[in-house]
Short mmCIF file of C-alpha atoms in Angstrom, two decimals:
data_model
loop_
_atom_site.label_atom_id
_atom_site.label_comp_id
_atom_site.label_asym_id
_atom_site.label_seq_id
_atom_site.Cartn_x
_atom_site.Cartn_y
_atom_site.Cartn_z
CA MET Z 1191 -45.54 -42.34 -5.44
CA ASN Z 1192 -45.98 -38.59 -6.03
CA PHE Z 1193 -47.20 -37.16 -2.39
CA LYS Z 1194 -47.57 -33.78 -3.91
CA TYR Z 1195 -50.80 -31.58 -4.16
CA PRO Z 1196 -49.72 -29.13 -6.68
CA ARG Z 1197 -51.53 -25.87 -8.02
CA GLU Z 1198 -53.28 -27.96 -10.88
CA GLU Z 1199 -54.75 -30.48 -8.87
CA LYS Z 1200 -56.75 -27.57 -6.70
CA LEU Z 1201 -60.50 -26.97 -7.66
CA LYS Z 1202 -60.85 -23.28 -7.66
CA GLN Z 1203 -62.47 -22.14 -10.89
CA LYS Z 1204 -66.10 -21.08 -10.59
CA LYS Z 1205 -67.33 -23.30 -13.90
CA ASP Z 1206 -65.91 -26.24 -12.12
CA ILE Z 1207 -67.32 -25.56 -8.99
CA SER Z 1208 -70.63 -25.00 -10.56
CA LEU Z 1209 -70.40 -28.07 -12.83
CA LEU Z 1210 -69.80 -30.18 -9.92
CA PHE Z 1211 -72.60 -29.04 -8.03
CA GLU Z 1212 -75.06 -29.44 -10.82
CA LYS Z 1213 -74.13 -32.80 -12.03
CA GLY Z 1214 -72.15 -34.29 -9.00
CA LYS Z 1215 -72.74 -37.20 -7.02
CA TRP Z 1216 -72.82 -37.20 -3.09
CA THR Z 1217 -71.34 -39.46 -0.99
CA THR Z 1218 -71.21 -39.33 3.06
CA CYS Z 1219 -68.77 -41.68 5.36
CA GLY Z 1220 -68.74 -40.56 8.83
CA ASN Z 1221 -67.95 -36.89 9.32
CA ILE Z 1222 -66.83 -36.62 5.61
CA ARG Z 1223 -69.17 -35.83 2.56
CA ILE Z 1224 -67.42 -35.63 -1.08
CA ILE Z 1225 -69.30 -34.62 -4.00
CA THR Z 1226 -67.76 -35.84 -7.47
CA PHE Z 1227 -68.18 -35.77 -11.15
CA SER Z 1228 -66.17 -37.65 -13.54
CA SER Z 1229 -66.24 -36.99 -17.21
CA ASP Z 1230 -64.06 -37.65 -20.40
CA GLU Z 1231 -64.09 -33.79 -21.22
CA ILE Z 1232 -62.29 -33.23 -17.85
CA LEU Z 1233 -58.66 -33.32 -18.76
CA GLN Z 1234 -57.24 -33.57 -15.10
CA HIS Z 1235 -58.54 -34.50 -11.64
CA LYS Z 1236 -59.05 -31.57 -9.36
CA VAL Z 1237 -59.85 -31.59 -5.46
CA GLY Z 1238 -61.23 -28.95 -3.63
CA VAL Z 1239 -61.61 -28.95 0.47
CA SER Z 1240 -64.49 -26.97 2.51
CA VAL Z 1241 -65.26 -26.49 6.21
CA SER Z 1242 -68.49 -24.86 7.31
CA LYS Z 1243 -68.63 -21.68 8.88
CA LYS Z 1244 -71.87 -22.48 10.53
CA TYR Z 1245 -70.04 -25.09 12.76
CA PHE Z 1246 -66.53 -23.60 13.12
CA LYS Z 1247 -66.80 -19.98 13.52
CA LYS Z 1248 -63.14 -19.37 14.22
CA ALA Z 1249 -60.95 -19.26 10.96
CA THR Z 1250 -58.31 -21.05 12.92
CA ASP Z 1251 -60.28 -24.18 13.48
CA ARG Z 1252 -61.65 -24.11 9.88
CA ASN Z 1253 -57.97 -23.80 8.43
CA ARG Z 1254 -56.98 -26.47 10.80
CA LEU Z 1255 -59.39 -28.96 9.49
CA LYS Z 1256 -58.78 -27.88 6.07
CA ARG Z 1257 -54.98 -28.53 6.30
CA LEU Z 1258 -55.86 -32.15 7.76
CA LEU Z 1259 -58.32 -33.11 4.94
CA ARG Z 1260 -55.55 -31.89 2.35
CA GLU Z 1261 -53.04 -34.13 4.10
CA VAL Z 1262 -55.36 -36.93 4.10
CA TYR Z 1263 -55.94 -36.73 0.42
CA ARG Z 1264 -52.19 -35.93 -0.57
CA LEU Z 1265 -51.00 -38.98 1.58
CA ASN Z 1266 -53.81 -41.28 0.21
CA LYS Z 1267 -53.81 -39.79 -3.31
CA GLU Z 1268 -53.20 -43.39 -5.10
CA GLU Z 1269 -55.98 -44.90 -3.54
CA PHE Z 1270 -58.38 -41.61 -4.13
CA LEU Z 1271 -57.58 -41.85 -8.02
CA GLN Z 1272 -58.36 -45.56 -8.15
CA LYS Z 1273 -61.84 -45.14 -6.89
CA PHE Z 1274 -62.85 -41.71 -8.15
CA GLY Z 1275 -60.68 -41.73 -11.39
CA GLU Z 1276 -58.04 -39.81 -13.21
CA ASN Z 1277 -60.78 -37.51 -14.99
CA SER Z 1278 -62.59 -36.11 -12.18
CA LEU Z 1279 -63.94 -32.96 -10.08
CA ASN Z 1280 -64.13 -33.51 -6.38
CA MET Z 1281 -64.75 -31.68 -3.39
CA LEU Z 1282 -64.25 -32.88 0.49
CA PHE Z 1283 -66.57 -31.33 3.26
CA TYR Z 1284 -66.00 -31.86 6.95
CA ILE Z 1285 -69.87 -32.19 8.43
CA SER Z 1286 -69.49 -32.49 12.03
CA LYS Z 1287 -70.17 -29.93 14.34
CA GLU Z 1288 -67.16 -31.36 16.66
CA LYS Z 1289 -63.65 -31.09 16.18
CA PRO Z 1290 -61.92 -34.33 15.38
CA LYS Z 1291 -59.66 -35.68 18.14
CA SER Z 1292 -56.75 -36.44 16.05
CA TYR Z 1293 -55.50 -37.01 12.45
CA LYS Z 1294 -56.31 -40.52 12.56
CA GLU Z 1295 -60.11 -40.17 12.93
CA ILE Z 1296 -60.01 -37.94 9.68
CA GLU Z 1297 -58.20 -40.90 7.68
CA ARG Z 1298 -60.16 -43.52 8.83
CA ASP Z 1299 -63.59 -42.04 7.60
CA PHE Z 1300 -61.40 -40.77 4.41
CA LEU Z 1301 -60.53 -44.29 3.78
CA LYS Z 1302 -64.07 -45.32 4.38
CA LEU Z 1303 -65.24 -43.68 1.34
CA PHE Z 1304 -63.39 -46.12 -0.92
CA ARG Z 1305 -65.31 -48.89 0.38
CA LYS Z 1306 -68.49 -47.49 -0.51
#
């Protein structure tokens, strides 16, 4: 199992992000929301992570949550690809106003996304 999160998998291009927001499908589970778009035209899956500045004013808090979301994705990549596909654009959001108590809380919500 490859547990890496290489640069090629990171959602960074503006055209990919705008395509995702125009045609993507939203799913929410617990404190995690995902927008996903699958197509045969997409050559490789890409994943982005975002945390609201409205709820978390300090950059250190936002960065911590983004690190946790990336780590959850990295360790559960196999299940993620089975659910959302190899040719997809995805973006994860943390939508709660409160900080998670632990990594396990984020991982629990992330794994619930696969059951929807």
